Amino acid sequence: MTRYQSQLDKFSTLCQTNGKTWQSINPEFANRMTLQNRFKTGLDIAKYTAKIMREDMAAYDQDSSQYTQSLGCWHGFTAQQMMMAIKRHQKTTKRSYVYLSGWMVAALRSEFGPLPDQSMHEKTSVPKLIEEIYTFLKQADARELDHLYRELDDAKATGANTQEIINNIDNFETHVVPIIADIDAGFGNEEATYLLAKKMIEAGACAIQIENQVSDAKQCGHQAGKVTVPHEDFLAKINAVRYAFLELGVEDGIIVARTDSLGASLTQKIPVSKEPGDLASQYTAFLDTTPITSADDLNDGEMAIKLDGQLCKPVRLENGLYQFKDGTEKDRVVLDCVTSLRSGADLLWIETEKPHVQQIAELVNRIKEHVPNAKLVYNNSPSFNWTLKFREQVYAQWQQEGRDLSQYPDPSLDPKALMAPQLDSSELAAAADELVRNFQRDGAREAGIFHHLITLPTYHTAALSTDILAEGYFGDLGMLAYVRDVQRQEIRREQASVKHQDLAGSNIGDTHKEYFSGENALKAGGEANTMNQF
């Protein structure tokens, strides 16, 4: 018996049990509405997607080609369109996730208006966006199933075989996929982190990414002025997130521990060491210090600490922050990552200043000496100039090989010379583009990258497409700018958005009205619906 028929039998029995008072309830309609809403709560989603993500992590451990990907989405509609496109083109949603970026929440979803990535936006906007994304993904399920139900009804009406359609309903693949959600630095102390994590999990998040910056001094990972916290403070927040998962019954929830230490040179706090070699003393050993011999070497308000038997004073800036020694960045990253994994984190995020597989691999291989199955979530950031950085890599490689580079500008003389449009058709540009094309495969194989994401792509696609349309529509092209560059492309790509009424739920509404009101239903569809032109 098919799942569809089994559910139908259950509702038929239920309706019969309730007798005449339920005589207007159609068991088949109730069955269809149940199947189109598989996930009743956000916790249902979190448990379902956590299981998927754990299975994907295990598959990656066996085969690095099984890496996962996502795009950052700032609205439920962008997430819906992404997953519908993936399912249409790839024929499956497997190994495809949604990333929720704190940067885009700040820039696009705050009631204050556009904000920088400094945790100034309302913390409640994060779980609200998670809930919104899953509302849109569930609506994509309902729409696609509604189309299958209509096919089923048409087949029944003509006496055609319905088995294939019922199989498609039974084996329907949901658009609901894991979300990796950015909690920034926790928006406060560990209790604040716990409370917000609970809201995010209740909204459906199975994976929460948290960074080791100071919460009230948080900066975007690709900007200066980043201040990290001692390990004890960060581990308390990792614990807070784990307790939130456990309290809500999502026992296999995923914690992504992000370190910004590669680009952070400051700390706000010197931790207290309780025994030689502990985490606090390792953190303190990275401080930039000046040796002292007596109290006379200290100015008023300065402090002295003892490191390796030597009295010294840490370099303290005018804003009260302490400075790390130059050259300790990589060592701090490795310690951050090993400590996080040994203290409950499941995945790592290392924020780098450029996309370079060998640089990432160097760090990950050092981490794997301590935690062999260490895996990364990596930010394929739009903050990188991918064209320039990969042309630089090819130029440097060819220079090392002794190749003739006389036809190319020397980047040491002009840092942006390799961006010149006339180089786009060159051999160097082609080699660089091939590296970009293979970056995710290479990174997964050589640098332990389990999940590749682009944090802000839909921010940039919205900006670009709107600029192109506005240029033409308000210029000489007029309406042709929309017809040629938008609508005609939607039609030829068979995008659901061309029938925007259906995508927004009009046909689902008509179906439900018919369930509820029968022949008296006032439906929006029909011959007068202009959507029939498509």
Coordinates of C-alpha atoms in Angstrom, one line a residue:
M1 CA 0.0 0.0 0.0
T2 CA 1.3 3.5 -0.9
R3 CA 1.8 6.1 1.8
Y4 CA -0.8 8.2 0.1
Q5 CA -3.4 5.5 0.3
S6 CA -2.4 4.5 3.9
Q7 CA -2.9 8.1 5.0
L8 CA -6.2 8.3 3.1
D9 CA -7.5 5.2 4.8
K10 CA -6.7 6.7 8.2
F11 CA -8.7 9.8 7.4
S12 CA -11.5 7.8 6.0
T13 CA -11.8 5.9 9.2
L14 CA -11.6 9.1 11.2
C15 CA -14.4 10.7 9.2
Q16 CA -16.6 7.6 9.5
T17 CA -16.0 7.6 13.3
N18 CA -17.3 11.1 13.6
G19 CA -20.4 10.3 11.6
K20 CA -22.7 12.9 10.1
T21 CA -21.1 15.9 11.9
W22 CA -18.1 15.3 9.6
Q23 CA -20.0 14.5 6.5
S24 CA -18.7 17.6 4.7
I25 CA -15.1 16.6 5.4
N26 CA -13.5 14.8 2.4
P27 CA -10.8 12.3 3.6
E28 CA -8.8 12.8 0.5
F29 CA -8.6 16.6 0.9
A30 CA -7.6 16.2 4.6
N31 CA -4.9 13.7 3.5
R32 CA -3.5 16.1 0.9
M33 CA -3.4 19.0 3.3
T34 CA -1.5 16.8 5.8
L35 CA 1.0 15.7 3.2
Q36 CA 1.6 19.3 2.1
N37 CA 2.5 20.4 5.6
R38 CA 5.0 17.7 6.7
F39 CA 6.6 19.8 9.4
K40 CA 4.3 21.1 12.1
T41 CA 6.8 23.0 14.1
G42 CA 10.3 24.5 13.9
L43 CA 11.6 21.8 16.2
D44 CA 10.3 19.2 13.7
I45 CA 12.5 20.9 11.1
A46 CA 15.5 21.3 13.4
K47 CA 15.4 17.6 14.2
Y48 CA 14.9 16.5 10.6
T49 CA 17.6 18.7 9.2
A50 CA 20.2 18.0 12.0
K51 CA 19.9 14.3 11.0
I52 CA 20.5 15.2 7.4
M53 CA 23.6 17.3 8.2
R54 CA 25.1 14.6 10.4
E55 CA 24.6 12.1 7.6
D56 CA 26.3 14.5 5.2
M57 CA 29.2 15.0 7.6
A58 CA 29.7 11.3 7.8
A59 CA 29.5 10.9 4.1
Y60 CA 32.2 13.7 3.6
D61 CA 34.5 11.9 6.1
Q62 CA 34.4 8.9 3.8
D63 CA 34.6 10.8 0.5
S64 CA 35.7 14.5 0.3
S65 CA 33.8 14.9 -3.0
Q66 CA 30.6 14.8 -1.0
Y67 CA 31.0 18.3 0.3
T68 CA 27.9 20.6 0.8
Q69 CA 27.1 24.1 -0.3
S70 CA 24.8 27.0 0.4
L71 CA 24.0 30.6 -0.5
G72 CA 23.3 33.3 2.0
C73 CA 19.6 34.5 1.9
W74 CA 18.2 37.6 3.4
H75 CA 14.5 36.8 2.8
G76 CA 12.3 33.8 2.7
F77 CA 11.6 34.4 -1.0
T78 CA 15.3 34.3 -2.0
A79 CA 15.8 31.0 -0.1
Q80 CA 12.7 29.6 -1.7
Q81 CA 13.8 30.5 -5.2
M82 CA 17.3 29.1 -4.6
M83 CA 16.0 25.7 -3.4
M84 CA 13.4 25.6 -6.2
A85 CA 16.1 26.3 -8.7
I86 CA 18.4 23.6 -7.2
K87 CA 15.7 21.0 -7.3
R88 CA 14.7 21.9 -10.9
H89 CA 18.3 21.9 -12.2
Q90 CA 20.0 19.3 -10.0
K91 CA 16.9 17.1 -9.6
T92 CA 17.6 16.9 -5.9
T93 CA 18.1 19.1 -2.9
K94 CA 20.8 16.8 -1.4
R95 CA 23.9 18.5 0.1
S96 CA 22.3 21.9 -0.5
Y97 CA 21.7 24.2 2.5
V98 CA 20.6 27.7 3.3
Y99 CA 23.0 30.1 5.0
L100 CA 21.6 32.9 7.2
S101 CA 24.1 35.7 7.4
G102 CA 24.2 38.1 10.3
W103 CA 25.7 40.7 7.9
M104 CA 22.7 40.6 5.7
V105 CA 20.3 40.7 8.7
A106 CA 22.0 43.9 9.8
A107 CA 22.2 45.4 6.4
L108 CA 18.7 44.5 5.2
R109 CA 16.4 43.4 8.0
S110 CA 16.8 45.8 10.9
E111 CA 14.2 48.3 11.9
F112 CA 17.0 50.8 12.3
G113 CA 17.6 50.6 8.6
P114 CA 20.9 49.5 7.0
L115 CA 23.5 48.7 9.7
P116 CA 27.1 47.5 9.6
D117 CA 28.0 44.0 10.7
Q118 CA 28.5 44.9 14.4
S119 CA 25.6 43.2 16.2
M120 CA 23.6 46.4 16.4
H121 CA 20.5 44.9 14.8
E122 CA 17.6 43.4 16.9
K123 CA 18.6 39.9 18.0
T124 CA 15.0 38.8 17.5
S125 CA 15.3 39.5 13.8
V126 CA 17.5 36.4 13.4
P127 CA 15.0 33.7 14.6
K128 CA 12.2 35.6 12.7
L129 CA 14.2 35.3 9.5
I130 CA 14.7 31.5 10.1
E131 CA 11.0 31.1 10.6
E132 CA 10.3 33.2 7.5
I133 CA 12.7 31.1 5.4
Y134 CA 11.1 27.9 6.4
T135 CA 7.6 29.3 5.8
F136 CA 8.6 30.0 2.2
L137 CA 10.3 26.6 1.8
K138 CA 7.2 24.8 3.1
Q139 CA 5.1 26.9 0.7
A140 CA 7.2 25.6 -2.1
D141 CA 6.4 22.1 -1.0
A142 CA 2.7 22.9 -0.9
R143 CA 2.7 24.5 -4.4
E144 CA 4.5 21.6 -6.0
L145 CA 2.3 19.0 -4.3
D146 CA -0.8 21.0 -5.3
H147 CA 0.3 20.6 -8.9
L148 CA 0.7 16.9 -8.4
Y149 CA -2.8 16.7 -6.8
R150 CA -4.2 18.4 -9.9
E151 CA -2.4 15.9 -12.1
L152 CA -3.9 13.1 -10.1
D153 CA -7.4 14.5 -10.4
D154 CA -7.0 15.0 -14.1
A155 CA -5.8 11.4 -14.5
K156 CA -8.7 10.0 -12.5
A157 CA -11.2 12.0 -14.5
T158 CA -9.8 10.6 -17.8
G159 CA -9.4 7.1 -16.5
A160 CA -5.6 7.2 -16.9
N161 CA -3.1 5.3 -14.8
T162 CA -2.5 7.2 -11.6
Q163 CA 0.3 5.0 -10.1
E164 CA 3.3 7.1 -11.3
I165 CA 1.7 10.3 -10.0
I166 CA 1.0 8.7 -6.6
N167 CA 4.6 7.4 -6.5
N168 CA 5.7 11.0 -7.1
I169 CA 3.6 12.2 -4.2
D170 CA 4.9 9.4 -2.0
N171 CA 8.5 10.1 -2.8
F172 CA 8.2 13.8 -2.9
E173 CA 11.5 15.5 -1.9
T174 CA 11.0 18.5 0.3
H175 CA 12.5 21.9 -0.2
V176 CA 13.2 22.1 3.6
V177 CA 16.9 21.8 4.0
P178 CA 19.4 22.6 6.8
I179 CA 20.0 26.3 7.7
I180 CA 23.4 27.3 9.1
A181 CA 22.4 30.3 11.1
D182 CA 24.7 33.1 12.3
I183 CA 24.4 34.1 16.0
D184 CA 27.3 36.5 15.7
A185 CA 29.2 36.5 19.0
G186 CA 26.1 35.6 21.0
F187 CA 24.6 39.1 21.5
G188 CA 25.7 39.3 25.0
N189 CA 26.9 37.0 27.8
E190 CA 26.5 33.2 27.8
E191 CA 22.9 33.4 29.2
A192 CA 22.0 35.8 26.4
T193 CA 23.6 33.4 23.9
Y194 CA 21.5 30.5 25.4
L195 CA 18.2 32.4 25.2
L196 CA 18.8 33.5 21.6
A197 CA 20.0 30.0 20.5
K198 CA 16.7 28.6 21.9
K199 CA 14.7 30.9 19.8
M200 CA 16.7 30.1 16.7
I201 CA 16.4 26.3 17.3
E202 CA 12.6 26.7 17.9
A203 CA 12.4 28.5 14.6
G204 CA 14.1 25.5 12.9
A205 CA 17.8 26.1 13.0
C206 CA 19.8 22.8 13.3
A207 CA 23.2 24.5 13.0
I208 CA 24.3 27.6 14.8
Q209 CA 27.6 29.4 14.0
I210 CA 29.2 31.5 16.8
E211 CA 32.4 33.5 16.6
N212 CA 35.1 34.3 19.2
Q213 CA 34.9 38.1 19.0
V214 CA 33.8 40.3 21.9
S215 CA 30.1 40.6 21.6
D216 CA 29.8 44.4 22.3
A217 CA 32.9 45.1 20.1
K218 CA 32.0 42.8 17.2
Q219 CA 33.2 43.6 13.7
C220 CA 32.7 42.1 10.3
G221 CA 35.3 39.3 9.8
H222 CA 36.6 41.2 6.8
Q223 CA 37.2 44.5 8.5
A224 CA 39.8 45.8 10.9
G225 CA 39.5 46.3 14.7
K226 CA 38.5 42.7 15.6
V227 CA 38.8 41.9 19.3
T228 CA 38.8 38.2 20.5
V229 CA 37.8 36.7 23.8
P230 CA 39.8 34.3 26.0
H231 CA 39.0 30.6 25.3
E232 CA 37.1 30.2 28.6
D233 CA 34.6 32.9 27.6
F234 CA 34.1 31.4 24.1
L235 CA 33.7 27.8 25.5
A236 CA 31.0 29.0 27.9
K237 CA 29.0 30.2 24.9
I238 CA 29.5 26.9 23.0
N239 CA 28.2 25.2 26.1
A240 CA 25.2 27.5 26.2
V241 CA 24.3 26.6 22.6
R242 CA 24.7 22.9 23.3
Y243 CA 22.5 23.1 26.4
A244 CA 19.9 24.9 24.3
F245 CA 19.9 22.1 21.7
L246 CA 19.6 19.5 24.5
E247 CA 16.8 21.3 26.3
L248 CA 14.7 21.4 23.1
G249 CA 15.4 17.7 22.2
V250 CA 17.7 18.4 19.2
E251 CA 20.4 16.1 20.5
D252 CA 22.4 16.1 17.3
G253 CA 22.3 19.8 16.7
I254 CA 25.5 21.2 15.1
I255 CA 27.7 24.0 16.5
V256 CA 30.0 25.8 14.1
A257 CA 32.9 27.5 16.0
R258 CA 34.3 30.5 14.1
T259 CA 37.7 32.0 14.8
D260 CA 38.6 35.5 13.7
S261 CA 42.1 35.3 15.1
L262 CA 43.8 35.3 11.7
G263 CA 42.8 38.9 11.3
A264 CA 42.4 39.9 15.0
S265 CA 45.3 41.6 16.8
L266 CA 43.5 42.7 20.0
T267 CA 42.0 41.3 23.2
Q268 CA 39.9 43.0 25.8
K269 CA 40.7 40.8 28.7
I270 CA 43.6 38.9 30.2
P271 CA 42.3 35.6 31.6
V272 CA 43.4 34.2 35.0
S273 CA 45.8 31.2 34.8
K274 CA 45.2 28.6 37.5
E275 CA 48.1 26.3 36.6
P276 CA 51.1 26.3 34.3
G277 CA 50.2 25.5 30.6
D278 CA 46.4 25.9 31.0
L279 CA 44.3 27.7 28.3
A280 CA 44.6 31.0 30.1
S281 CA 48.4 30.9 30.2
Q282 CA 48.5 29.8 26.5
Y283 CA 46.3 32.8 25.5
T284 CA 48.3 35.2 27.6
A285 CA 51.6 34.0 26.1
F286 CA 50.4 35.5 22.8
L287 CA 50.3 39.0 24.2
D288 CA 52.8 41.6 23.0
T289 CA 54.8 42.5 26.1
T290 CA 57.7 44.6 27.3
P291 CA 60.1 43.2 30.0
I292 CA 60.4 45.1 33.2
T293 CA 62.8 44.8 36.1
S294 CA 61.0 46.9 38.8
A295 CA 58.0 48.9 39.6
D296 CA 59.8 51.9 38.3
D297 CA 59.3 50.6 34.8
L298 CA 55.5 50.9 35.3
N299 CA 53.5 54.1 34.8
D300 CA 50.5 54.9 36.8
G301 CA 47.6 52.6 35.9
E302 CA 49.9 50.0 34.1
M303 CA 50.0 46.4 35.2
A304 CA 52.6 43.7 35.3
I305 CA 52.3 40.0 34.6
K306 CA 54.7 37.2 34.9
L307 CA 55.4 35.1 31.8
D308 CA 57.9 32.2 31.8
G309 CA 59.4 33.5 35.0
Q310 CA 59.9 37.0 33.6
L311 CA 58.1 40.1 34.8
C312 CA 56.7 42.1 31.9
K313 CA 53.9 44.6 31.0
P314 CA 51.5 43.9 28.2
V315 CA 51.2 46.5 25.5
R316 CA 48.0 48.3 26.1
L317 CA 46.4 50.7 23.6
E318 CA 44.8 54.0 24.6
N319 CA 41.4 52.4 24.3
G320 CA 42.4 49.9 27.0
L321 CA 42.7 46.9 24.7
Y322 CA 45.7 44.6 24.7
Q323 CA 47.7 43.8 21.6
F324 CA 48.9 40.3 20.5
K325 CA 52.4 39.8 19.1
D326 CA 52.8 39.9 15.4
G327 CA 53.3 36.5 13.8
T328 CA 51.1 34.7 16.3
E329 CA 48.0 34.7 14.2
K330 CA 48.2 31.2 12.8
D331 CA 49.2 29.7 16.2
R332 CA 46.2 31.4 17.8
V333 CA 43.8 30.1 15.0
V334 CA 45.1 26.5 15.6
L335 CA 44.7 26.7 19.3
D336 CA 41.2 28.3 18.9
C337 CA 40.1 25.5 16.6
V338 CA 41.5 22.5 18.6
T339 CA 40.1 23.9 21.8
S340 CA 36.7 24.4 20.3
L341 CA 36.5 20.9 18.8
R342 CA 37.6 19.3 22.0
S343 CA 35.0 21.3 23.9
G344 CA 31.9 20.5 22.0
A345 CA 32.0 22.2 18.6
D346 CA 31.3 20.1 15.6
L347 CA 32.6 22.2 12.7
L348 CA 35.1 25.0 12.3
W349 CA 35.0 28.3 10.5
I350 CA 38.3 30.1 9.9
E351 CA 37.9 33.6 8.5
T352 CA 40.7 34.3 6.1
E353 CA 41.9 37.3 4.2
K354 CA 41.9 35.6 0.8
P355 CA 40.7 32.4 -0.9
H356 CA 43.8 30.3 -1.1
V357 CA 43.5 26.5 -0.8
Q358 CA 47.1 26.0 0.3
Q359 CA 46.8 28.6 3.1
I360 CA 43.7 27.0 4.4
A361 CA 45.1 23.6 4.1
E362 CA 48.2 24.6 6.1
L363 CA 46.0 25.6 9.1
V364 CA 43.6 22.6 8.8
N365 CA 46.5 20.1 8.6
R366 CA 47.9 21.5 11.8
I367 CA 44.5 21.2 13.5
K368 CA 44.1 17.6 12.2
E369 CA 47.3 16.6 14.0
H370 CA 45.2 17.0 17.1
V371 CA 41.7 16.3 15.8
P372 CA 41.9 14.1 12.8
N373 CA 38.3 14.5 11.6
A374 CA 38.3 18.3 11.8
K375 CA 36.1 19.9 9.1
L376 CA 35.5 23.4 7.9
V377 CA 32.6 25.6 7.0
Y378 CA 34.3 28.1 4.6
N379 CA 33.2 31.5 3.6
N380 CA 33.6 32.0 -0.1
S381 CA 33.2 35.7 0.6
P382 CA 32.2 38.5 -1.8
S383 CA 34.6 40.6 0.2
F384 CA 37.4 38.8 -1.7
N385 CA 38.2 40.1 -5.2
W386 CA 38.2 36.6 -6.6
T387 CA 39.3 37.7 -10.1
L388 CA 42.3 39.6 -8.8
K389 CA 43.4 37.1 -6.1
F390 CA 43.4 34.1 -8.4
R391 CA 45.2 36.0 -11.2
E392 CA 47.8 36.9 -8.6
Q393 CA 48.1 33.2 -7.6
V394 CA 48.6 32.2 -11.3
Y395 CA 51.1 35.0 -11.9
A396 CA 53.1 34.0 -8.8
Q397 CA 53.1 30.4 -9.8
W398 CA 54.2 31.1 -13.3
Q399 CA 56.8 33.5 -12.1
Q400 CA 58.2 30.7 -9.8
E401 CA 58.2 28.3 -12.8
G402 CA 60.2 30.8 -14.8
R403 CA 57.6 31.4 -17.5
D404 CA 57.7 34.4 -19.7
L405 CA 55.3 37.1 -18.2
S406 CA 56.3 40.0 -20.4
Q407 CA 52.9 40.3 -21.9
Y408 CA 51.3 40.8 -18.4
P409 CA 51.5 43.8 -16.1
D410 CA 53.6 43.4 -13.0
P411 CA 51.3 43.4 -10.0
S412 CA 54.1 44.5 -7.7
L413 CA 54.1 47.8 -9.6
D414 CA 50.3 48.2 -9.8
P415 CA 48.3 46.0 -7.4
K416 CA 45.2 46.1 -9.5
A417 CA 46.8 45.8 -13.0
L418 CA 45.8 42.2 -13.4
M419 CA 42.1 43.3 -13.3
A420 CA 42.4 45.0 -16.7
P421 CA 39.5 43.9 -19.0
Q422 CA 41.8 43.3 -21.9
L423 CA 43.3 40.4 -19.9
D424 CA 40.0 38.6 -19.8
S425 CA 40.8 36.5 -22.9
S426 CA 44.4 35.8 -21.9
E427 CA 45.9 32.5 -21.0
L428 CA 46.5 33.7 -17.4
A429 CA 42.9 34.8 -16.9
A430 CA 41.7 31.4 -18.2
A431 CA 44.0 29.6 -15.8
A432 CA 42.8 31.7 -12.9
D433 CA 39.1 31.2 -13.8
E434 CA 39.8 27.4 -13.9
L435 CA 41.2 27.7 -10.3
V436 CA 38.1 29.6 -9.3
R437 CA 35.8 27.0 -10.9
N438 CA 37.6 24.2 -9.0
F439 CA 38.1 26.1 -5.8
Q440 CA 35.3 24.2 -3.9
R441 CA 36.3 20.8 -5.1
D442 CA 40.0 21.5 -4.4
G443 CA 39.2 23.0 -1.0
A444 CA 37.1 20.0 0.0
R445 CA 39.8 17.6 -1.1
E446 CA 42.9 19.4 0.2
A447 CA 41.7 21.7 3.0
G448 CA 39.0 19.8 4.9
I449 CA 36.2 22.1 3.7
F450 CA 33.0 20.2 4.3
H451 CA 30.7 23.1 3.6
H452 CA 31.2 25.9 1.1
L453 CA 29.0 29.0 1.4
I454 CA 28.8 32.5 -0.1
T455 CA 27.6 34.8 2.7
L456 CA 26.1 37.7 0.7
P457 CA 25.3 36.5 -2.9
T458 CA 21.7 37.4 -2.9
Y459 CA 22.5 40.9 -1.7
H460 CA 24.7 41.4 -4.7
T461 CA 22.4 39.7 -7.2
A462 CA 19.5 41.9 -6.1
A463 CA 21.7 45.0 -6.5
L464 CA 23.1 43.9 -9.9
S465 CA 19.8 42.9 -11.5
T466 CA 18.0 46.0 -10.2
D467 CA 20.8 48.2 -11.6
I468 CA 20.6 46.5 -15.0
L469 CA 16.8 46.8 -15.1
A470 CA 16.7 50.4 -13.9
E471 CA 19.4 51.4 -16.4
G472 CA 17.4 50.1 -19.4
Y473 CA 13.8 50.8 -18.2
F474 CA 14.5 54.5 -17.3
G475 CA 16.7 54.8 -20.4
D476 CA 16.1 54.2 -24.1
L477 CA 14.9 50.6 -23.8
G478 CA 11.8 51.4 -21.8
M479 CA 9.6 48.4 -21.3
L480 CA 11.9 46.2 -23.5
A481 CA 14.4 46.2 -20.6
Y482 CA 11.9 44.3 -18.5
V483 CA 10.5 42.1 -21.3
R484 CA 13.8 41.1 -22.9
D485 CA 16.0 40.9 -19.8
V486 CA 13.5 39.6 -17.2
Q487 CA 10.3 38.1 -18.4
R488 CA 11.5 36.5 -21.6
Q489 CA 14.4 34.9 -19.6
E490 CA 12.0 33.6 -16.9
I491 CA 9.8 32.0 -19.6
R492 CA 12.7 30.4 -21.4
R493 CA 14.3 29.2 -18.2
E494 CA 10.9 27.8 -17.1
Q495 CA 11.1 29.6 -13.8
A496 CA 8.1 29.4 -11.6
S497 CA 8.3 33.1 -10.9
V498 CA 6.9 34.0 -14.3
K499 CA 3.6 32.7 -13.0
H500 CA 3.8 34.9 -9.9
Q501 CA 0.2 34.4 -8.9
D502 CA 0.7 30.7 -8.7
L503 CA 4.0 31.0 -6.9
A504 CA 2.5 33.4 -4.3
G505 CA -0.1 30.7 -3.5
S506 CA -3.2 31.7 -5.6
N507 CA -3.8 28.2 -7.0
I508 CA -3.2 26.6 -3.5
G509 CA -5.8 29.1 -2.2
D510 CA -8.3 28.1 -5.0
T511 CA -7.7 24.4 -4.1
H512 CA -8.4 25.0 -0.4
K513 CA -11.5 27.1 -1.2
E514 CA -12.8 24.2 -3.2
Y515 CA -12.1 21.9 -0.2
F516 CA -13.9 24.2 2.2
S517 CA -16.8 25.6 0.1
G518 CA -17.2 23.1 -2.7
E519 CA -18.9 24.5 -5.8
N520 CA -19.6 27.8 -4.0
A521 CA -15.9 28.6 -3.9
L522 CA -15.0 32.0 -5.4
K523 CA -11.7 31.1 -7.2
A524 CA -9.1 33.4 -8.6
G525 CA -8.2 31.1 -11.5
G526 CA -10.1 30.4 -14.6
E527 CA -10.2 31.6 -18.2
A528 CA -10.0 35.3 -17.2
N529 CA -6.7 34.7 -15.3
T530 CA -4.0 36.5 -17.4
M531 CA -1.4 34.0 -16.0
N532 CA -2.8 31.6 -18.7
Q533 CA -0.7 33.4 -21.2
F534 CA 2.4 31.7 -19.9

